[in-house]
Every structure is written in C-alpha cells, then in structure tokens.
Amino acid sequence: MYYRRTLSDAQINRELLHVVFTTPMWWIVIVGLLGLVVGLAVIAVGFMFNQGLGVTGLRQPVFWGFFITNFVFWVGISHAGVMISAILRLSQAEWRRPMVRAAEIMTVFSLMAALTMPLVHAGRAWRIFYWIFPYDWSRGIWPDIRSPLIWDPVAIFTYLISSSLFVYTALIPDLAVIRDRGKGTWRYPVYAVLSLGWHGSPHQWKLQGMAGILLSALILPVFVSVHSIVSWDFGVSLVPSWHVTVFAPYFVIGAVHSGVSAVVTLMVIMRKLYHLENYIWEEHIDALARLLIVVATGWFFLFWLDLVFSLWTREEQEMVVWNLRLFEAPWGWLFLTFFITSYVIPVPLWLFKRVRRSFTWMLWTSLLVNVGMWLERFLIIVPGLVRKGPLVFDYGTYRPSPIEIMIVVGTLALVPFLLLLFSKFFPLIPLWEVKEGQKLIDHVQLGNVEVPALVKEH
Amino acid sequence: MVDAAHEIPPLPTHQEVTRDVLARFQELGARYWGWVTVLSFLFVLGILGFVIRLTCGFDDRSIWGYHVATMSFIVTTFLAMPLISAGLRLMKAHWRRPLTRVTENMSITGLLVVLMLLPALAALPPLEGRRNIWFDFPLGAPGVWNVLGFGNLALVGLALLWVLALPDLAAARDHLPPSARQRVISWASLGWIGHLRQWRVLYSASMLFGAMYLLAYPLVQSLLIADFHAGLLPGLKDAIAPARAVVHGIQGAIAMTIVVMYVMRRLGGYERYFAVDQFWALSKPLLAFSLFWFYFWWSSFITFWYGRLPGETDLIRFLVLNSYLGPFIVSMVLNFIVPLVTLIWSPVRRSAWGPALVSVGILVGSYVNEVRTYVSAFSIEDPTLHALDGIPPGQWPEAADVLIGIGGIAGCVLLFMLVSKIVPVISMWEVGEGLRLTKVRRYLNRQVRVIAKSH
Amino acid sequence: MATKTKSSAQRDTPKWEMVIDLDRCTGCQACVIACQAENNIPINEESAFHEHRAIQWIRIERYWEGEFPDVKARFLPLLCQQCDNAPCEPVCPVYATYHNEEGLNVQVYNRCVGTRYCGNNCPYHARLFNYWEPVWPEDLRNQLNPDVTVRTRGVMEKCTFCIQRIRRATRGGEAVEDGALQPACVQSCPTSALVFGNANDPDAKVTRLKNDERHFRVMEHLGTDPSVTYLKQVDVDG
C-alpha cells in the first residue's frame, strides 16, 4: 500500500508548509467570499435579535425548525474527527496518517458552528448564559440537570475541549518546525510560545505519543455520548416519532456516516487546492469509502428498525407522522431525496473499486450523502411537530424564512472559512505523522514479487 | 507500536504447521471419545427435557419460554461466532488467522437452532390482534419467514465453513491414511488442487459468504426479537432491541471464542496457535462490545424512564425493576460491570486467564439475559392487550427447562467436536499465508515483525 | 386517626383543580376573551392567526360528531392541564417551569430563555411562545392588569389558573370559601360549564364534580395526571 512514493523529510517539510509561508491569490478570494457569506449571516442574526423570532418561519406547533436541524447536522459532522483519529489511531490503521489533522480540526470548527445554532435559536439568546454556564449568584438557582438541554452543552463543551487538546497535542511537533523555519520573522516568537519548547527529544516524543493514545481512548466515550445526548433531546420527549429507543445509536452512526463523508469531501478539495497529490492517494479515499460502506449499512439497519417499530405500534399518532413523512408533499419528496442521496446512490456506487479510487466520483457521492443527511435530520425533527395532533386545529406546515436560510448557509460557509484560516497558519497534514509513516514502510519478497509491507506488532 | 522490545522467536514454517495440525487432527483417542460420550449423554438429557415439554403440548405458551431462551442463547453465542471470522477477514486483521476456523466450525450449530425453532414457532400465538412486523403480509407468517431466515443463516454459515475449509480438506485428504473418514474428507474437498483460479474463487466466495453472514445475522436477531419478544409483550415499542441483540451476539461470540481457545490451550495443547496475542487482541473488542451492550440497553431504558408513559413504566417494572430484577442484576454485573473494571487493565487483557475468566462470566450473564428477554415475553397470557395488566411475576425454571438448557449447550459443543474431526480446527492455509507475509526484521536496535499488505 | 391528620394537613395546602362540563359548553368564547383581558395577552389580530402565532391561554377546540346531515358541533375548551406529572417541567434547563406545592404548573417568565422545549413536549399544545414583542394600542395601555407581568418577546407562556387571583385570595392565610375564588374564564362562563376549586376540600363543588360518572381526562394514557377534569355524557344511542 505504501510503496507509491518515498519522500524525503525535506520534501515533506517544503510541500506541506508551502501555504503557511506563502499566500496564494485563490486563498484570498475564497476566504473573502466565504467571509462575506458569514458576514451576511451575522447581520441576519443581528436582525433577528433586534426584531424577535417572528422573523423565522416557526409557528405554533412547530417550535423547532432549521436551527435545530442544522445544530444536529453540525454535531454529526464533528464526529468524523474522532472517528478517523482516535479509532484509527487505536486500531493502528496506517492509512489514517494524512487525514487525521484535517478531520480533527473539522471536528473543532463544526462543533463551533453547531454551538451557534441553539444560541441563536433561543428566544432570549442574550440570557442563554443562565443555561450553559451554571452559576447561581444572581438567581440563587442552578440549572436543572434533569433537562437534556443541560446535558447538551456539558457534552458538547467536553467534546470541544478534548478535541481541541487532541489537535493541539498532535500539532506541537509541527509548530516547532514552523518556528525553526521562521527565524527572524514575526513567526518565530509566536510559534516559539505555541510549540512549548519542543525540540524533539525522545522523552518529548514519548510523552506526546502517550498523550495521543490516552486522549484517543478518553475521547471515545465523549464521542459516543455527544450525539447520543443530542438524540435524547428528542428521544426522551413524548412527541410521537421522537420517542424512539433506537435514536441514540441511530444518531451516532448517522453522524459518523455524514462526518466521514465530509472528510472525503475535504480530502478531495484539499488535495486539489494545496496540490497534495504526494500525500492523499487513491488508497486513502478507497479505505474511507470501504469504511463508509460498513457505516452506511449499519446506519441503514437502524433506520429500518426505526421505521418498522414505528409502524409496528399502529398507533394513530405514529401513523400520522409517517404518513406525513412519506406521502404528503413536500415531505414525501424530501424523504425520497434523502433516502436516495444518503444511501441508494452512494453505497452501491462505492462497491466498485473504480468509483472508490476516483476523486471526482468520491467528491460528488460524499457531497450527496451530506445533502441527504441534512434532510434526514430535518425529516426527523420537523414532521413530528408539524403533524396534526389530537385536539389541535391550529396546526400548519413549516416554511423556513430567508433569515433562517441565510443563517444556515452562513454556518455552511463558516466551517470552510475557519478551515482556510487555519491552513494559513498550521499545516493541514501532520508532518510528523507522514514522516513516521514513511519510516514504517518496508517490503517483503514473495516469490518473484516485492510486496509492500508495514512494521506492525501483530 | 515499535515498543515490543522482546526478541521474537523464530517463526515456524508452513510445513511444520501442517504437520502439527494434521497430527492432532488425525488422532481419535480415548480422551476424545470420552468427551463425546459425556456430551452425548448431556444432549440426550436435553432431548428428554424437550420430550417432557412436548407431552404438555403448545397450548400453555409459558412452558416454552426457557426453550426459546436456550435457542436464543445459542444464536447469541455459538451462531454469532462466524461473524468474528467474517468481520476480521474483511478488516484484514492478521492475528485472526489461527482462530478463524474455530469460529467457522461453530456454524454447524445452525442445524440445531433450526430444529429448536420449529417447536418455538408452534408455541407462538396467532398474529391476529397483537403487534407484529408482518402487517398484512402473512403468507405463512411468521413461521415460514422465520424458517427461511434461520435456515438462510445456517446455510450461509455452512457455506462459509465449507469454502474456507477446502484447502485444508485437500491437505487432509492427501496426508491421511485411507479410511472412511478420509473418504468423506476427500469427497468434501471437491477436487481442490490449489489452482490459481480455485484460489481466486475461494477468496471471492469467502468475502461474499462473509458479507452475507454479516447481513443475515441482524435479520435473524430481528426476527427473534420481533416475534418471540416484542410481539408478545403488550405495549412494547423498543426499536433498539434487535440492534442490542446483535451487539449482545457479538459480545457473546467473542466470549465464547475466548473460552474455546482457553479450553483448547489447556486440554488440547494448542498454546502455539492461541497465543496471548490472540487473547489480547480479542479482549479489546470484548471490552468495546460490553460497553456497547450497556449503551444500547441504556438508550432504551432512559427513553422509557424519562418518558414516564404508564405503559412503558410498567414494562420497565416487569423486565428490570420488579419481576426480573435478579436476572437483570446478574446480567448487568457479568456482561457490563465485570468486563469494564477488569478489561480496562492492559495486564488483564494481555493474559489468557483474564479474558477467559471474564468471558465465562459474560456467557453466564448472556444466558440469564436471554431468560429475562424471552421467558418474560412467553409468560404473558394475553399479548393482544395494549398495556400490561398488572406486573406479572418472574418465572423460575423447572427441571425440564434445566435439562433443555444443558442439553442444548452440550449439543452445540458435541456438534463442534464432531465437525472438528472432519475439518481441521486450525486453518492451516490461513496460518501459512500469514507466515509467508510476515518477516522478522531488525529496526533500530529491536526485532520487529513486518507484515506484507497482500492487496 | 392517622387518616384524619393527613386529610387536614392536605386541607392546609390547597390543590387547585378545574372541572369543565362539556355538556354545558356552548362554545361562546367568553372564557377566551375574559382570559385575554385578565392576563395581559396581546391582541390577536387576524394576521396572528394567519401566521399561526395567536396566543390563547384557553382555546375552544371545535370538533364534529356524526356524519352530515346528522352532524353536531362539539366544543372542548382546552387550557394548560396543570399536570401533576407534567412532561414540560423536567425538560426546561433553567427551571422556568416547575411544580408548586399547590399542584400548579408554574411558569417563571424571568427565568425563561426561550428554548421552546416545553412547548414541544406538551401533548396538549397549551404552551405558547412570544414571537414578537407584544404591543397594545395606545388607548388599551391603561387597561393592562397590574397584577400580571407583561411578557417580553422570546419567552413561553401559558394558562396559570389566574395565579394572581389565587395569591390575592390566599394572602391572609385563611382558608378560601369554595366558589369565592374564580379564574377569569370560570367567572365569565355564562352556562357555568367551568368550575374551579380546591380539590383537597372534600366538600368543594370541584371535588364532587370531578368524581361525576361522566368524568374523563384528556389523553390519560400519557400518564400526565392532569388537574383538569372534563364531564361529558356519552350518548349510547349514537
């Protein structure tokens, strides 16, 4: 697998640090455009704060809409970082190396995007600190820990802090490289502080490795808990079609599905933009695609359980929601789109090696998955509220307002915006991981063929 | 990962492995027949218990609860074992090689499960008026579909076993002196000569049957849960239950594999194949699936408990807090708490006895959990109600139930022992392949293993 | 003896409940208007109904019985059921809604940050959200009830059983005479379909009526244990 290119350490340093030391034109243009979209979203949020939530499309029985959908979506995307990094690190999968940093930092940024959503969705966002930061000196009362909305910020902040630590720990050796190459410029003092005096002694490497493994192991329960807790926002309520026991693993595996797809998208775009052909190979996205087949099929199993066991009850309210979801416009069309884009098109395509090893195909299929997964969250959350409940004649459909759409599009721009900014100051591919990977490459002679081999414990 | 400072002993050659495995395979000593006799006796006891139940007929459903629990235990442990082989092969884990055949040979127990399924289906109440997954699509539902589902799993398992055994059957055919057994093996080897095309077919077929087994197993667990558990408990809507059963199945399968490896080490002298490496590697997923099982259980518990719907609260009381509190605690301790507090320690994982001890506990807990799941469901008199009518008491086993339980498990072990004298219990070709792909190299000042990626 | 002390202890803390006799309800909406005036609820103009954002603490749900031409219009006044096992309470992260010792499901506007989770989890859809800052015409400003908070935008609100009247009546600490304390809707009902009182008082009208053979509670299968009991004669002949 790793016989394709042998790279010298100097070449790795030069190629991966290229964008840190230069500022290409396309970078300025894209960052500017994305910044514009983010800026518009900020203006939209300001307008909404000024006017009230009346400017959204929310109405009487539909209390949650685009914002919460988007929140669940971004928390889902954030699951990729740990999936790639921690699990693959613990299972010693060699193909993880070039993608860990980008996946981890996407975790951090998508969590930030996710966090903005419940904040702006609240009726009095400026008072939300009551809710997230438990303090009691002004009210004499703590937040109610029975509420899933307290579990949410606890889980998400834990995840944000631990994944930031995870990113930082893995970043230190690379920061030292930038420090050493930036002598005499403004970079030297900044990166000297950031790299915490790293000089690559065996002791430091040992500590860094141990920290990586420990953080990987500790972050895994957090990783599972975050989306489970998000799912319990819905699961523990009494809303028909939300009150489903399978939600926790269903959300988690759906999150992995959409998150790993997002990593694929990111890899393909990164490779193109930063000319990383020497580092991101067909084999890497092939491995990701094979992982995705398994994850998507597991996700499909849980989706199927949700469907079967909701119809199973034959209770009127469950039937009303599923009827709405499947057969009434526009929900039925959305459902069809979701189902086709998140499973029916990509997974059978991924069964072909040609597709798995084509960057173009993988870009489009992985984007399709995330279109579908966004719709999935929308279809989980909104029809359960829109449905015609008993004793409620004041029901009606939900149509997002332009303000809501602007804010959602703003978060879609925010994450690539932050990623591009990050890439200007830190390498998106970990130098030391790639170098370590190069050291572990070997060859074994089998008959008259030389087969690539890896140094492994078992 | 390069920290393995120990000197690696010289690797055996493929020929040595073949010679060693075939020598063990060939002998049919008094010890082997002694075990077969004991297991046969226990199995006959099980049949006796079954006949006692049969004389009572199928009108009283509750007496069949333990029969179904035993059947489900076999599905959850023995019949889940090929999943390990299929899954590890898909993941290309090298350490799988010595242990795959043990798990594949267990797929023979599918035959016993299909036989046990028939009386269980006869005891099911009619579909009318109760919740079921068959809706208006009867066509002999649920019986026909269950037989098809279980039969499919059993057949795919046997196909996986047979296909992967071909090279070893051929080796046995060529090395064993002529006898009745040799003739059977010779027939079963289907003319394998190790041709390149044959190998290609073998690799594709093993992937295909492996994937089919991975897909068929969740379906069978879904059938079990839907028809024998959820469909009988009034008011239960627990969509996660089949997934939890699958997770429990994988946990049980890993535990059973570890126990079988340990027994074979101690009684059969297979230390060389079932090294500490195998225990170490298997106990990591064992810990993971123990945590998963708790997580899958907790997901449904918190949904019911927080929702406070009266129907669901009654079901929690019935299945967890009141009637089956004892079994619940036993399975929670053995399937979750004990693995958690022991297997997180690397020294425990990195031994043979540690994982084996934990695994025995997991198997006991699994059986108790199956009792909680199925005996409780079968003890409900009227499954057409919309909620439980009061909290029924738990049901203790009777003599016949104990006999069925012992007989069922003994029968599985017996089948394994019999089939292991047709198909060698160590996959010689897979071990050999692994040896060819492994080289010992010196890296800095240490000896390390270098493993070739064969694709 | 023991039961006696217990019942007298119960009598000390009242348990406020309501009985709604559907056989008496004519659907005249007087309760809705009275509630609107009493509780400083913003004026629901036509646009509010079109937006599905009208705020009504009590609403008359109309439904039809029978097939045309033998069709009868039926009415069911629906308000916050003040559930003893309220699904809206545990989900609030800031304790903006909680259960007080008088059996009331209390909404604290100042604590509310507007997550709207309680609204999703209320099976009766009795909880309402202030999407806009409420505005009253200039000449109605002086009509606002000084005992009731004017809610700002971004908070949830719902029926309180006119807690301001309860507070006023029980301020001295002495027991309230049955029938003397009435929420605005009860007070304004022309057919006396609505009855309010202390259910811990065995002699109260509400206690007597809630055990009437016609009684039922809405969505009892959810186990919410509502404090509002409905009375309805079931027409056996159809």
CSV table of N, CA and C in Angstrom, one decimal, chain B residues 164-238:
chain,number,residue,atom,x,y,z
B,164,LEU,N,-14.1,-22.1,3.1
B,164,LEU,CA,-12.8,-21.7,3.7
B,164,LEU,C,-12.0,-23.0,4.1
B,165,ALA,N,-12.7,-24.1,4.2
B,165,ALA,CA,-12.0,-25.3,4.6
B,165,ALA,C,-11.4,-26.1,3.4
B,166,LEU,N,-11.7,-25.7,2.2
B,166,LEU,CA,-11.3,-26.6,1.1
B,166,LEU,C,-9.8,-26.9,1.0
B,167,PRO,N,-9.0,-25.8,1.1
B,167,PRO,CA,-7.5,-26.2,1.0
B,167,PRO,C,-7.1,-27.1,2.1
B,168,ASP,N,-7.7,-27.0,3.3
B,168,ASP,CA,-7.3,-27.8,4.4
B,168,ASP,C,-7.8,-29.2,4.3
B,169,LEU,N,-9.1,-29.3,3.7
B,169,LEU,CA,-9.6,-30.6,3.5
B,169,LEU,C,-8.7,-31.3,2.4
B,170,ALA,N,-8.3,-30.6,1.5
B,170,ALA,CA,-7.4,-31.2,0.5
B,170,ALA,C,-6.1,-31.7,1.1
B,171,ALA,N,-5.6,-30.9,2.0
B,171,ALA,CA,-4.3,-31.3,2.7
B,171,ALA,C,-4.6,-32.6,3.5
B,172,ALA,N,-5.7,-32.6,4.2
B,172,ALA,CA,-6.0,-33.8,5.0
B,172,ALA,C,-6.2,-35.0,4.1
B,173,ARG,N,-6.9,-34.8,3.0
B,173,ARG,CA,-7.1,-35.8,2.0
B,173,ARG,C,-5.8,-36.4,1.6
B,174,ASP,N,-4.8,-35.6,1.3
B,174,ASP,CA,-3.6,-36.1,0.8
B,174,ASP,C,-2.7,-36.7,1.8
B,175,HIS,N,-2.8,-36.3,3.1
B,175,HIS,CA,-1.9,-36.8,4.1
B,175,HIS,C,-2.4,-37.9,5.0
B,176,LEU,N,-3.8,-38.0,5.1
B,176,LEU,CA,-4.3,-39.0,6.0
B,176,LEU,C,-4.3,-40.4,5.3
B,177,PRO,N,-4.0,-41.5,6.1
B,177,PRO,CA,-4.1,-42.8,5.5
B,177,PRO,C,-5.6,-43.1,5.1
B,178,PRO,N,-5.8,-44.0,4.2
B,178,PRO,CA,-7.1,-44.3,3.7
B,178,PRO,C,-8.0,-44.8,4.9
B,179,SER,N,-9.2,-44.3,5.0
B,179,SER,CA,-10.2,-44.8,6.0
B,179,SER,C,-11.5,-44.2,5.6
B,180,ALA,N,-12.5,-44.5,6.3
B,180,ALA,CA,-13.9,-44.0,6.0
B,180,ALA,C,-13.8,-42.5,6.1
B,181,ARG,N,-13.2,-42.0,7.2
B,181,ARG,CA,-13.1,-40.5,7.4
B,181,ARG,C,-12.3,-39.9,6.2
B,182,GLN,N,-11.3,-40.5,5.8
B,182,GLN,CA,-10.5,-39.9,4.7
B,182,GLN,C,-11.4,-39.8,3.4
B,183,ARG,N,-12.2,-40.8,3.2
B,183,ARG,CA,-13.1,-40.8,2.0
B,183,ARG,C,-14.1,-39.6,2.1
B,184,VAL,N,-14.6,-39.5,3.3
B,184,VAL,CA,-15.6,-38.3,3.5
B,184,VAL,C,-14.8,-37.0,3.2
B,185,ILE,N,-13.7,-36.9,3.8
B,185,ILE,CA,-12.9,-35.6,3.6
B,185,ILE,C,-12.5,-35.4,2.1
B,186,SER,N,-12.2,-36.5,1.5
B,186,SER,CA,-11.8,-36.5,0.1
B,186,SER,C,-12.9,-36.0,-0.7
B,187,TRP,N,-14.1,-36.5,-0.4
B,187,TRP,CA,-15.3,-36.1,-1.2
B,187,TRP,C,-15.6,-34.6,-0.9
B,188,ALA,N,-15.4,-34.2,0.4
B,188,ALA,CA,-15.7,-32.8,0.8
B,188,ALA,C,-14.8,-31.8,0.2
B,189,SER,N,-13.6,-32.3,-0.2
B,189,SER,CA,-12.6,-31.3,-0.7
B,189,SER,C,-12.9,-30.9,-2.1
B,190,LEU,N,-13.8,-31.5,-2.7
B,190,LEU,CA,-14.3,-31.0,-4.0
B,190,LEU,C,-13.2,-30.9,-5.1
B,191,GLY,N,-12.3,-31.8,-5.0
B,191,GLY,CA,-11.2,-31.8,-6.0
B,191,GLY,C,-10.3,-30.5,-6.0
B,192,TRP,N,-10.1,-30.0,-4.8
B,192,TRP,CA,-9.2,-28.9,-4.6
B,192,TRP,C,-7.7,-29.3,-4.9
B,193,ILE,N,-7.1,-28.6,-5.9
B,193,ILE,CA,-5.7,-28.8,-6.1
B,193,ILE,C,-4.9,-27.6,-5.9
B,194,GLY,N,-5.5,-26.5,-5.5
B,194,GLY,CA,-4.7,-25.3,-5.3
B,194,GLY,C,-4.4,-24.5,-6.6
B,195,HIS,N,-5.2,-24.7,-7.5
B,195,HIS,CA,-5.0,-24.0,-8.8
B,195,HIS,C,-5.3,-22.5,-8.6
B,196,LEU,N,-4.6,-21.6,-9.3
B,196,LEU,CA,-4.8,-20.2,-9.1
B,196,LEU,C,-6.2,-19.8,-9.2
B,197,ARG,N,-7.0,-20.3,-10.2
B,197,ARG,CA,-8.3,-19.9,-10.3
B,197,ARG,C,-9.1,-20.4,-9.1
B,198,GLN,N,-8.8,-21.6,-8.6
B,198,GLN,CA,-9.5,-22.1,-7.4
B,198,GLN,C,-9.3,-21.1,-6.2
B,199,TRP,N,-8.1,-20.6,-6.1
B,199,TRP,CA,-7.8,-19.7,-5.0
B,199,TRP,C,-8.6,-18.4,-5.2
B,200,ARG,N,-8.7,-17.9,-6.5
B,200,ARG,CA,-9.5,-16.7,-6.7
B,200,ARG,C,-10.9,-16.9,-6.3
B,201,VAL,N,-11.5,-18.1,-6.7
B,201,VAL,CA,-12.9,-18.4,-6.3
B,201,VAL,C,-13.0,-18.4,-4.8
B,202,LEU,N,-12.0,-19.0,-4.2
B,202,LEU,CA,-12.1,-19.1,-2.7
B,202,LEU,C,-12.1,-17.7,-2.0
B,203,TYR,N,-11.2,-16.8,-2.5
B,203,TYR,CA,-11.1,-15.5,-1.9
B,203,TYR,C,-12.5,-14.8,-2.1
B,204,SER,N,-13.0,-14.8,-3.4
B,204,SER,CA,-14.2,-14.1,-3.6
B,204,SER,C,-15.4,-14.7,-2.8
B,205,ALA,N,-15.4,-16.1,-2.8
B,205,ALA,CA,-16.5,-16.7,-2.1
B,205,ALA,C,-16.5,-16.4,-0.6
B,206,SER,N,-15.3,-16.4,-0.1
B,206,SER,CA,-15.2,-16.2,1.4
B,206,SER,C,-15.7,-14.8,1.7
B,207,MET,N,-15.3,-13.8,0.8
B,207,MET,CA,-15.8,-12.4,1.0
B,207,MET,C,-17.3,-12.4,0.9
B,208,LEU,N,-17.8,-13.0,-0.1
B,208,LEU,CA,-19.3,-13.0,-0.4
B,208,LEU,C,-20.0,-13.6,0.7
B,209,PHE,N,-19.6,-14.9,1.1
B,209,PHE,CA,-20.4,-15.5,2.2
B,209,PHE,C,-20.2,-14.8,3.5
B,210,GLY,N,-19.0,-14.2,3.7
B,210,GLY,CA,-18.8,-13.5,4.9
B,210,GLY,C,-19.7,-12.3,5.0
B,211,ALA,N,-19.8,-11.5,3.9
B,211,ALA,CA,-20.7,-10.4,3.9
B,211,ALA,C,-22.1,-10.8,4.0
B,212,MET,N,-22.5,-12.0,3.4
B,212,MET,CA,-23.9,-12.4,3.5
B,212,MET,C,-24.2,-12.8,5.0
B,213,TYR,N,-23.2,-13.4,5.6
B,213,TYR,CA,-23.4,-13.8,7.0
B,213,TYR,C,-23.6,-12.5,7.9
B,214,LEU,N,-22.8,-11.5,7.6
B,214,LEU,CA,-22.9,-10.3,8.4
B,214,LEU,C,-24.2,-9.6,8.2
B,215,LEU,N,-24.8,-9.8,7.0
B,215,LEU,CA,-26.2,-9.2,6.8
B,215,LEU,C,-27.3,-10.1,7.3
B,216,ALA,N,-27.1,-11.4,7.2
B,216,ALA,CA,-28.1,-12.3,7.6
B,216,ALA,C,-28.3,-12.4,9.1
B,217,TYR,N,-27.2,-12.2,9.9
B,217,TYR,CA,-27.3,-12.3,11.3
B,217,TYR,C,-28.2,-11.3,12.0
B,218,PRO,N,-28.1,-10.0,11.6
B,218,PRO,CA,-29.0,-9.0,12.2
B,218,PRO,C,-30.5,-9.3,11.8
B,219,LEU,N,-30.7,-9.9,10.7
B,219,LEU,CA,-32.1,-10.2,10.3
B,219,LEU,C,-32.6,-11.3,11.2
B,220,VAL,N,-31.8,-12.3,11.5
B,220,VAL,CA,-32.3,-13.4,12.4
B,220,VAL,C,-32.5,-12.8,13.8
B,221,GLN,N,-31.6,-12.0,14.3
B,221,GLN,CA,-31.9,-11.4,15.6
B,221,GLN,C,-33.1,-10.5,15.6
B,222,SER,N,-33.4,-9.8,14.5
B,222,SER,CA,-34.6,-9.0,14.4
B,222,SER,C,-35.8,-9.9,14.5
B,223,LEU,N,-35.8,-11.0,13.8
B,223,LEU,CA,-36.9,-12.0,13.8
B,223,LEU,C,-37.1,-12.5,15.2
B,224,LEU,N,-36.0,-12.9,15.8
B,224,LEU,CA,-36.2,-13.4,17.2
B,224,LEU,C,-36.8,-12.4,18.1
B,225,ILE,N,-36.3,-11.1,18.0
B,225,ILE,CA,-36.8,-10.1,18.9
B,225,ILE,C,-38.3,-9.8,18.6
B,226,ALA,N,-38.6,-9.6,17.3
B,226,ALA,CA,-39.9,-9.2,16.9
B,226,ALA,C,-40.9,-10.2,17.2
B,227,ASP,N,-40.6,-11.5,16.9
B,227,ASP,CA,-41.7,-12.5,17.0
B,227,ASP,C,-41.7,-13.1,18.4
B,228,PHE,N,-40.6,-13.3,19.0
B,228,PHE,CA,-40.5,-14.0,20.3
B,228,PHE,C,-40.4,-13.1,21.5
B,229,HIS,N,-40.2,-11.8,21.3
B,229,HIS,CA,-40.0,-11.0,22.5
B,229,HIS,C,-41.0,-9.8,22.4
B,230,ALA,N,-40.8,-8.9,21.5
B,230,ALA,CA,-41.6,-7.7,21.4
B,230,ALA,C,-43.1,-8.0,21.1
B,231,GLY,N,-43.3,-8.9,20.2
B,231,GLY,CA,-44.6,-9.2,19.8
B,231,GLY,C,-45.5,-9.8,20.9
B,232,LEU,N,-44.9,-10.3,21.9
B,232,LEU,CA,-45.7,-10.9,23.0
B,232,LEU,C,-45.8,-10.0,24.2
B,233,LEU,N,-45.1,-8.9,24.2
B,233,LEU,CA,-45.2,-8.0,25.4
B,233,LEU,C,-46.1,-6.8,25.1
B,234,PRO,N,-47.2,-6.7,25.7
B,234,PRO,CA,-48.2,-5.7,25.3
B,234,PRO,C,-47.6,-4.3,25.5
B,235,GLY,N,-47.7,-3.4,24.6
B,235,GLY,CA,-47.3,-2.0,24.7
B,235,GLY,C,-45.8,-1.8,24.5
B,236,LEU,N,-45.1,-2.8,24.1
B,236,LEU,CA,-43.6,-2.6,24.0
B,236,LEU,C,-43.3,-2.0,22.6
B,237,LYS,N,-42.6,-0.8,22.6
B,237,LYS,CA,-42.1,-0.3,21.3
B,237,LYS,C,-40.6,0.0,21.6
B,238,ASP,N,-39.8,-1.0,21.3
B,238,ASP,CA,-38.4,-0.9,21.7
B,238,ASP,C,-37.6,-1.1,20.4
